[in-house]
mmCIF file of C-alpha atoms in Angstrom:
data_model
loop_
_atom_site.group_PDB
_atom_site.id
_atom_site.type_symbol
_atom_site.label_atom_id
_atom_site.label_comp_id
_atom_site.label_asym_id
_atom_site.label_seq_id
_atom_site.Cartn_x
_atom_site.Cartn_y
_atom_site.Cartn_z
ATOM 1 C CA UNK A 1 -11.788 24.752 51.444
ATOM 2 C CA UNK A 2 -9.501 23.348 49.230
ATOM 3 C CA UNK A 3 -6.300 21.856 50.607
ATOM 4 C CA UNK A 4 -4.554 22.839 47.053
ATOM 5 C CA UNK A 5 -5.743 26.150 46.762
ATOM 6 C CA UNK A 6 -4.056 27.962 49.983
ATOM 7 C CA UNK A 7 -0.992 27.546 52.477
ATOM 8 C CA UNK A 8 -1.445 25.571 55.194
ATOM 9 C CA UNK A 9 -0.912 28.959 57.352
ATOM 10 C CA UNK A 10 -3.201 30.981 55.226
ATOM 11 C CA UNK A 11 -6.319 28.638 55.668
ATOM 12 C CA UNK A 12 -5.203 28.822 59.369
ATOM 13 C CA UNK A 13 -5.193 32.439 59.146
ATOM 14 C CA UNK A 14 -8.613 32.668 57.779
ATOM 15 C CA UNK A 15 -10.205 29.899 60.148
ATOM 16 C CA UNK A 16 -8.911 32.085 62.959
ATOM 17 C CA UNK A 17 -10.047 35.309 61.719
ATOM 18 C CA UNK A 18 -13.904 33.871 61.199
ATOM 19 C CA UNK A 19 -13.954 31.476 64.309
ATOM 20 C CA UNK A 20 -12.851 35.259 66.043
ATOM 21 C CA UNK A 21 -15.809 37.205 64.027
ATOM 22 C CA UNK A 22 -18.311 34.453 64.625
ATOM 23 C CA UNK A 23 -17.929 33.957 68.172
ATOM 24 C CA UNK A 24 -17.518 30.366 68.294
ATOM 25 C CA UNK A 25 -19.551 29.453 65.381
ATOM 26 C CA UNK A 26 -17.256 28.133 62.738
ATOM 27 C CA UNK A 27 -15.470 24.666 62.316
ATOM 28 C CA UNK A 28 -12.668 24.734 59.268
ATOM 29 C CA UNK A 29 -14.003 21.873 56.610
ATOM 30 C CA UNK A 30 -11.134 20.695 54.543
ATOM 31 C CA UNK A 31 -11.040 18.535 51.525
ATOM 32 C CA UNK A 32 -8.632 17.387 48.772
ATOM 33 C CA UNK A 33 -11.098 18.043 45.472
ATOM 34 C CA UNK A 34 -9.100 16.177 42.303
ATOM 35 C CA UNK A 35 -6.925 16.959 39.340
ATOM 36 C CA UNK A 36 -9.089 18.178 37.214
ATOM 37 C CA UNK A 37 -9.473 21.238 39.656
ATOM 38 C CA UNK A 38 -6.489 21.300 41.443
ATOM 39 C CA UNK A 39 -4.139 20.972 38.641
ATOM 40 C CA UNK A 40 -5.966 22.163 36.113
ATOM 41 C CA UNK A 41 -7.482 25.312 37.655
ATOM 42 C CA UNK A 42 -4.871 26.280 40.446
ATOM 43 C CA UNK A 43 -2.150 24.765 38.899
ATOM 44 C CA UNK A 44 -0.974 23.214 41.350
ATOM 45 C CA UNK A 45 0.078 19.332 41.666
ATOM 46 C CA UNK A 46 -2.489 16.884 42.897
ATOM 47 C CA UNK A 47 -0.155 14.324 43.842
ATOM 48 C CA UNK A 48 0.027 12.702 47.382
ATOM 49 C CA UNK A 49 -3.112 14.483 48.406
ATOM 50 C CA UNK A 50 -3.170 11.732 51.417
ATOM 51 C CA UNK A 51 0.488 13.808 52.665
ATOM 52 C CA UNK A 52 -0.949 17.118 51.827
ATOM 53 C CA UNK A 53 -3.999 16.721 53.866
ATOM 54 C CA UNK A 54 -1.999 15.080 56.958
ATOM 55 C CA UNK A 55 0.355 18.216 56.958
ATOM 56 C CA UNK A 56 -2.200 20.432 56.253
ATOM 57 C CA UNK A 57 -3.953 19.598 59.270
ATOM 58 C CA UNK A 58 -0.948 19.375 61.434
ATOM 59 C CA UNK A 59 0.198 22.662 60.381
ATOM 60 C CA UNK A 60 -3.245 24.487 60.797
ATOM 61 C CA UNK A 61 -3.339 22.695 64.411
ATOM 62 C CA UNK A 62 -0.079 24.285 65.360
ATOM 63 C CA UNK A 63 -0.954 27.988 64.243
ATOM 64 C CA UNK A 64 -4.168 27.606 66.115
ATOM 65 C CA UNK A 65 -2.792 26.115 69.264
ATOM 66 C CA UNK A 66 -0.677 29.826 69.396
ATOM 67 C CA UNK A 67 2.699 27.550 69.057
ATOM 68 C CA UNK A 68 5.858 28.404 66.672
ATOM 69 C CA UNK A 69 4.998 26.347 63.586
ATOM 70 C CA UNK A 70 7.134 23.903 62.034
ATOM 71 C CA UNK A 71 6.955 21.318 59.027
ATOM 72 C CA UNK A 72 9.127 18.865 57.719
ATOM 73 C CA UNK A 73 7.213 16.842 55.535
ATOM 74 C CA UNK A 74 6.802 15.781 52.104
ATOM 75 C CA UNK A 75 4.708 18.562 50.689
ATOM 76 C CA UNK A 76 5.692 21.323 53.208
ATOM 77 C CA UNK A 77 9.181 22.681 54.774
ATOM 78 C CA UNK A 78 8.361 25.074 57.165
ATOM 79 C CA UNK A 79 10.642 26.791 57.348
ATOM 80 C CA UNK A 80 12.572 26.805 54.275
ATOM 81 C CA UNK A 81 15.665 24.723 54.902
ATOM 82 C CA UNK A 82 19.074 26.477 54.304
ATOM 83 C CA UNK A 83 17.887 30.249 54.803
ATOM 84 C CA UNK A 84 18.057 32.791 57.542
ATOM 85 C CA UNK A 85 14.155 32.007 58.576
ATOM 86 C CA UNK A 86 13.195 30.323 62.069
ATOM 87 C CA UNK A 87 10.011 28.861 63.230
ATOM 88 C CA UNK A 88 7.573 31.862 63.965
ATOM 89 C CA UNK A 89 4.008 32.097 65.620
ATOM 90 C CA UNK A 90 0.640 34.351 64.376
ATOM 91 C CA UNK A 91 0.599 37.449 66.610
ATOM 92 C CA UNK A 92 -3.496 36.952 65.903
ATOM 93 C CA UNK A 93 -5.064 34.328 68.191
ATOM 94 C CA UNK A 94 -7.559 31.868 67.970
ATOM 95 C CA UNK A 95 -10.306 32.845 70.487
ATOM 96 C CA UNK A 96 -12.310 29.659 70.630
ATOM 97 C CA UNK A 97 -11.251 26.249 69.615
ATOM 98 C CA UNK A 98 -11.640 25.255 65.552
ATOM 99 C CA UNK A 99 -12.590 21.862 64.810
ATOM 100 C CA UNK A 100 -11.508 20.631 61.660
ATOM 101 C CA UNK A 101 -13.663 18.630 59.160
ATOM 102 C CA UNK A 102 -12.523 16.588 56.113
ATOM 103 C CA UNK A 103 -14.368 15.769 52.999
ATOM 104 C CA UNK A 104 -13.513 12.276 52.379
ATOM 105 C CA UNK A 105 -14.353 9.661 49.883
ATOM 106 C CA UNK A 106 -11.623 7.415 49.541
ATOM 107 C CA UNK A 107 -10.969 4.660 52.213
ATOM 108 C CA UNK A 108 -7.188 6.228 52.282
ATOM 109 C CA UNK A 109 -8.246 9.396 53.044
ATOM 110 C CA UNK A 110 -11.544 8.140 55.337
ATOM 111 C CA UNK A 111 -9.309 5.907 57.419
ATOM 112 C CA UNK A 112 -6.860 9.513 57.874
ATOM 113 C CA UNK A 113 -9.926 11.531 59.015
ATOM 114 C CA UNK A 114 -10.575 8.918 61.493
ATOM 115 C CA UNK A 115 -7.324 9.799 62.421
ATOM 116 C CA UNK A 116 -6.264 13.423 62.700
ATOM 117 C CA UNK A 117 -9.957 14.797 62.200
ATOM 118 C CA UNK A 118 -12.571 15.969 64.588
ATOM 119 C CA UNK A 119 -15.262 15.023 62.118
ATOM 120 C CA UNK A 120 -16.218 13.995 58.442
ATOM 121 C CA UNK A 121 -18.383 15.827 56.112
ATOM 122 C CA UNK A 122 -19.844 13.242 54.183
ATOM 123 C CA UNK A 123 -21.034 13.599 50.619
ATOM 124 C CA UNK A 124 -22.027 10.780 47.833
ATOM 125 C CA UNK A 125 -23.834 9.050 50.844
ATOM 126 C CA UNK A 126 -25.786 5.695 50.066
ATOM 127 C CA UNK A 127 -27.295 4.305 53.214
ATOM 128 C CA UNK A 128 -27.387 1.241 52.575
ATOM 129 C CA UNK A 129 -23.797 0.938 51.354
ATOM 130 C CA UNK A 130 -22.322 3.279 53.566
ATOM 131 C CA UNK A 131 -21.438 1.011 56.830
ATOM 132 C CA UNK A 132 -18.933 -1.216 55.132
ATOM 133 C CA UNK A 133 -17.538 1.985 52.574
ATOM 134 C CA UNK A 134 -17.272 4.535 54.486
ATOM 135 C CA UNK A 135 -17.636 3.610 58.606
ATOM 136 C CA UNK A 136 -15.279 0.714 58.690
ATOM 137 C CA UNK A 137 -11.926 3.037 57.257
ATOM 138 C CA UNK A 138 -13.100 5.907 59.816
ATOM 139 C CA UNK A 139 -13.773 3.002 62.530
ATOM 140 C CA UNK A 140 -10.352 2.239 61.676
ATOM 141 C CA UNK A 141 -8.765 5.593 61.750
ATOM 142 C CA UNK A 142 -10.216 6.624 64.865
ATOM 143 C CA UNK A 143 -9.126 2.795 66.562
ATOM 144 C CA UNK A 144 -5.096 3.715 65.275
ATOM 145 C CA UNK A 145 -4.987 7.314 66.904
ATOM 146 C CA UNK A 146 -6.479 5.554 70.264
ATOM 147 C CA UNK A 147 -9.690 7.828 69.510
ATOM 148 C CA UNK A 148 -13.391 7.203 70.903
ATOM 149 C CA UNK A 149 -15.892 7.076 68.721
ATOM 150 C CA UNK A 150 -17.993 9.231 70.846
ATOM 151 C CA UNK A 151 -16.021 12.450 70.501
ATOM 152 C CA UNK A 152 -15.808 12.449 66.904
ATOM 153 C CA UNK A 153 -18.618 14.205 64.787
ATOM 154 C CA UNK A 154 -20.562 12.922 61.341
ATOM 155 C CA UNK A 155 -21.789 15.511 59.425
ATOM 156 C CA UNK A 156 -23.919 14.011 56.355
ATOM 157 C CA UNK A 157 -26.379 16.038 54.947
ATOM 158 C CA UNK A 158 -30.334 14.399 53.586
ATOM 159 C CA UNK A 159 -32.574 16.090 50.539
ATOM 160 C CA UNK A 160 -35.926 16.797 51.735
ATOM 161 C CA UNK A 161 -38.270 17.604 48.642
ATOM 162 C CA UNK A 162 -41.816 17.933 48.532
ATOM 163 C CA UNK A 163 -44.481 18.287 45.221
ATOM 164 C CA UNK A 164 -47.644 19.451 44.745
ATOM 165 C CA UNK A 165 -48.191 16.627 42.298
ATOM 166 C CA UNK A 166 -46.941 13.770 40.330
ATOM 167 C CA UNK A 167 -45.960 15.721 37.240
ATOM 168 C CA UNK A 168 -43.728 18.067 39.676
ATOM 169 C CA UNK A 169 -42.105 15.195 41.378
ATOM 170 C CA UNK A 170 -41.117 13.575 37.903
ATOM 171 C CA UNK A 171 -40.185 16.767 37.095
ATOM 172 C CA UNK A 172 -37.879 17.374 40.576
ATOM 173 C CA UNK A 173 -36.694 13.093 39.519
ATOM 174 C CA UNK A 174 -35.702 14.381 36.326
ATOM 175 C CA UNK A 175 -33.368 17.402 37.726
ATOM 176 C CA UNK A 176 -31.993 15.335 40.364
ATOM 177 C CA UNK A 177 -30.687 12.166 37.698
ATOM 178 C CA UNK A 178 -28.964 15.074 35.786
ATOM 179 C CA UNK A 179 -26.647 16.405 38.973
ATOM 180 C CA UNK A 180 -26.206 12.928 39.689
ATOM 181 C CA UNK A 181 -24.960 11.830 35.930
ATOM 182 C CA UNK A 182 -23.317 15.025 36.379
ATOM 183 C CA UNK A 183 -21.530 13.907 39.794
ATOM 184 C CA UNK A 184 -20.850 10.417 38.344
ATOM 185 C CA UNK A 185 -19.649 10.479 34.955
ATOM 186 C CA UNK A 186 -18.359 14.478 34.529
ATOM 187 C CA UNK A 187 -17.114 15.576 38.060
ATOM 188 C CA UNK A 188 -12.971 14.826 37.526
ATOM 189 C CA UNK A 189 -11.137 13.827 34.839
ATOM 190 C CA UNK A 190 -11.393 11.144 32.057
ATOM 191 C CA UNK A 191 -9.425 8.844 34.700
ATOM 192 C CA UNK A 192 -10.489 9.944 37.992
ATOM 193 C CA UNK A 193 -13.982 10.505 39.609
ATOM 194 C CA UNK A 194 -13.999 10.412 42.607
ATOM 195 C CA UNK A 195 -17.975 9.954 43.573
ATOM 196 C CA UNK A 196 -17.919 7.427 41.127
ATOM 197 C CA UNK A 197 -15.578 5.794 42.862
ATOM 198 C CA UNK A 198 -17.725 6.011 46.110
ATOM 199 C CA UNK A 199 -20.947 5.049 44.595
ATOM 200 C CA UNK A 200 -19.310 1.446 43.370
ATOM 201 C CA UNK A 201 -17.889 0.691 46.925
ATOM 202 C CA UNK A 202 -21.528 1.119 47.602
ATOM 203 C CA UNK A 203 -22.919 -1.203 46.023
ATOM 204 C CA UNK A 204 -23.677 0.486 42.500
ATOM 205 C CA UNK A 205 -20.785 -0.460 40.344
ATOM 206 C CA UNK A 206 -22.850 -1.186 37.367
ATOM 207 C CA UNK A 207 -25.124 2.112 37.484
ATOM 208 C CA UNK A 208 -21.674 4.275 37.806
ATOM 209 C CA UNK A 209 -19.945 2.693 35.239
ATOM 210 C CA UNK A 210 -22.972 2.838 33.036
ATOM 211 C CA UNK A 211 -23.387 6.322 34.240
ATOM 212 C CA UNK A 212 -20.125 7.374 33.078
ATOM 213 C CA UNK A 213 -19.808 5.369 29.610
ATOM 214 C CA UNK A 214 -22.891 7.461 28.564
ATOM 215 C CA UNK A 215 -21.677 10.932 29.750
ATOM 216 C CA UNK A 216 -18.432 9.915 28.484
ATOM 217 C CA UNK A 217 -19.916 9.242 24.898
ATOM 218 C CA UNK A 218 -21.922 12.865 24.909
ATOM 219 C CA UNK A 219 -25.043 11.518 26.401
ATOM 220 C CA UNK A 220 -26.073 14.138 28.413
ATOM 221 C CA UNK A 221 -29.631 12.550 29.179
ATOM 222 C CA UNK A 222 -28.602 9.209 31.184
ATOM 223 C CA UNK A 223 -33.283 8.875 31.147
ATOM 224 C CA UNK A 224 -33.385 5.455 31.606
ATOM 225 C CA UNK A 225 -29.953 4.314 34.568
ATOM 226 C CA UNK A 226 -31.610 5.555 37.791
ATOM 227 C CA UNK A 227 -34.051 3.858 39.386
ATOM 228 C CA UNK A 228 -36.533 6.430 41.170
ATOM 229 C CA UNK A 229 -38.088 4.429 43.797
ATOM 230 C CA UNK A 230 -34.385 3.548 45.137
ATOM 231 C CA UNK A 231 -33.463 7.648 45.244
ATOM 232 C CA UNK A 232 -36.947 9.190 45.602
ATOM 233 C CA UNK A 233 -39.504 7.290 48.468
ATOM 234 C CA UNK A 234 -43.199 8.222 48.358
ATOM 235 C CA UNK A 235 -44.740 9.998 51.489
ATOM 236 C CA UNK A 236 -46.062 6.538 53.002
ATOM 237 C CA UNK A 237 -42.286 5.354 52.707
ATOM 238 C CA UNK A 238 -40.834 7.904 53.785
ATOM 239 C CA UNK A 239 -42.773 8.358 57.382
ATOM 240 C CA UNK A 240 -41.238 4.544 57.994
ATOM 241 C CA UNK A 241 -37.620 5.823 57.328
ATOM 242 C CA UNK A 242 -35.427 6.299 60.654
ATOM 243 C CA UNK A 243 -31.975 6.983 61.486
ATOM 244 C CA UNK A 244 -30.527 4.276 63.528
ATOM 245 C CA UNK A 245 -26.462 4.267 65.029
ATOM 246 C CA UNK A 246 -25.519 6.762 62.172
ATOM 247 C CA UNK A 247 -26.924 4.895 59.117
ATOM 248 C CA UNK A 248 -30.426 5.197 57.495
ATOM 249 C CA UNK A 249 -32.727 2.053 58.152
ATOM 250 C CA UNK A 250 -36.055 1.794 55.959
ATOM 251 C CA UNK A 251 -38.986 0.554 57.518
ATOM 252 C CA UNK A 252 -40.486 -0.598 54.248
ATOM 253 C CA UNK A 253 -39.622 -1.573 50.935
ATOM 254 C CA UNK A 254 -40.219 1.214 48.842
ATOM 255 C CA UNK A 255 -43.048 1.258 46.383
#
């Protein structure tokens, strides 16, 4: 869910009430989205989205720990100051524990789910870029809040395809360049992308920018930027990929 869409309490509220209904089978996945949404579909201000997520999770910790919740922060006074209200607790309570996720992308806000997190949903993922961009800031968070490595959960997702023949898999290629010019040069506004972002800290600075000057200039197309054999791997490639210590290791140069 959106940090900038709901309360703190009210995302609490509804973590509690499906953790409850799905007997221990929900974790609350958080992420900050970017202006373009968050201002310009919930009208609601984007900035300091690294202080809105901290207090956001700190809140939603203290309604599901059963305590009297309390906020003084930069985004969040809870309670109002200078009213009749005092701190309060849920009457509802959470019966099983509810990990919370974060969608990161920035270092900022990689480095905080290292931090206050129990795990990271990863997204704009590039193996072979990934160890320096994305597991050194939550390496980093989890070292400042004295946290082990071993308790804390990656959750990064893989696309497994399969076609009959070649003229389906160029077809499937084709689809998959368009979300990805999609992700990289229309997902935010004209100033801020942030999987464009992500894809240059790993290692693809020239294919994002290029990426976004064409979608930027109406070029809806982007044929020619992506390289297939670097997204896509044949079957024979494929079989040699493994997962080693959290990042993807090929066996064999694609081909």
């Amino acid at each position: 869910m959106q940090v900038g869409t709901r309360p703190p309490v009210a995302l609490a509220q509804t973590a509690i009430t499906l953790s409850n209904l799905s007997g221990n089978r929900f974790l609350l996945g958080l992420g900050p989205s970017g202006p373009q949404v968050i201002d310009g579909l919930h009208g609601v201000p984007f900035a300091r989205p690294l202080a809105r997520m901290r207090e956001t999770v700190e809140i939603v910790r203290q309604v599901v720990d059963g305590g009297k919740i309390s906020c003084s922060g930069s985004e969040f006074d809870i309670p109002l100051p200078g009213g009749e209200a005092v701190p309060m607790r849920l009457s509802m309570r959470a019966e099983h524990p509810v990990p919370v996720h974060l969608a990161a992308l920035s270092p900022a806000m990689l480095r905080l789910t290292g931090q206050v997190a129990d795990g990271w949903l990863g997204t704009s993922f590039v193996p072979e870029g990934a160890a320096e961009a994305c597991f050194t800031p939550l390496d980093g968070g989890l070292a400042a809040a004295g946290r082990a490595p071993a308790g804390f959960e990656v959750c990064q997702g893989a696309e497994v395809a399969f076609a009959r023949d070649e003229e389906a898999l160029a077809a499937m290629v084709a689809g998959r360049k368009r979300e990805l010019a999609f992700s990289l040069g229309s997902m935010g506004s004209a100033s801020t992308n942030f999987y464009n972002r992500a894809h240059i800290r790993q290692g693809w600075a020239e294919v994002a920018a290029e990426v976004r000057r064409r979608r930027q200039a109406g070029d809806g197309t982007v044929r020619q930027v992506w390289s297939p054999t670097r997204w896509c791997w044949p079957p024979r490639s494929s079989a040699r990929r493994r997962w080693s210590g959290g990042a993807c290791v090929s066996g064999a140069t694609p081909g």
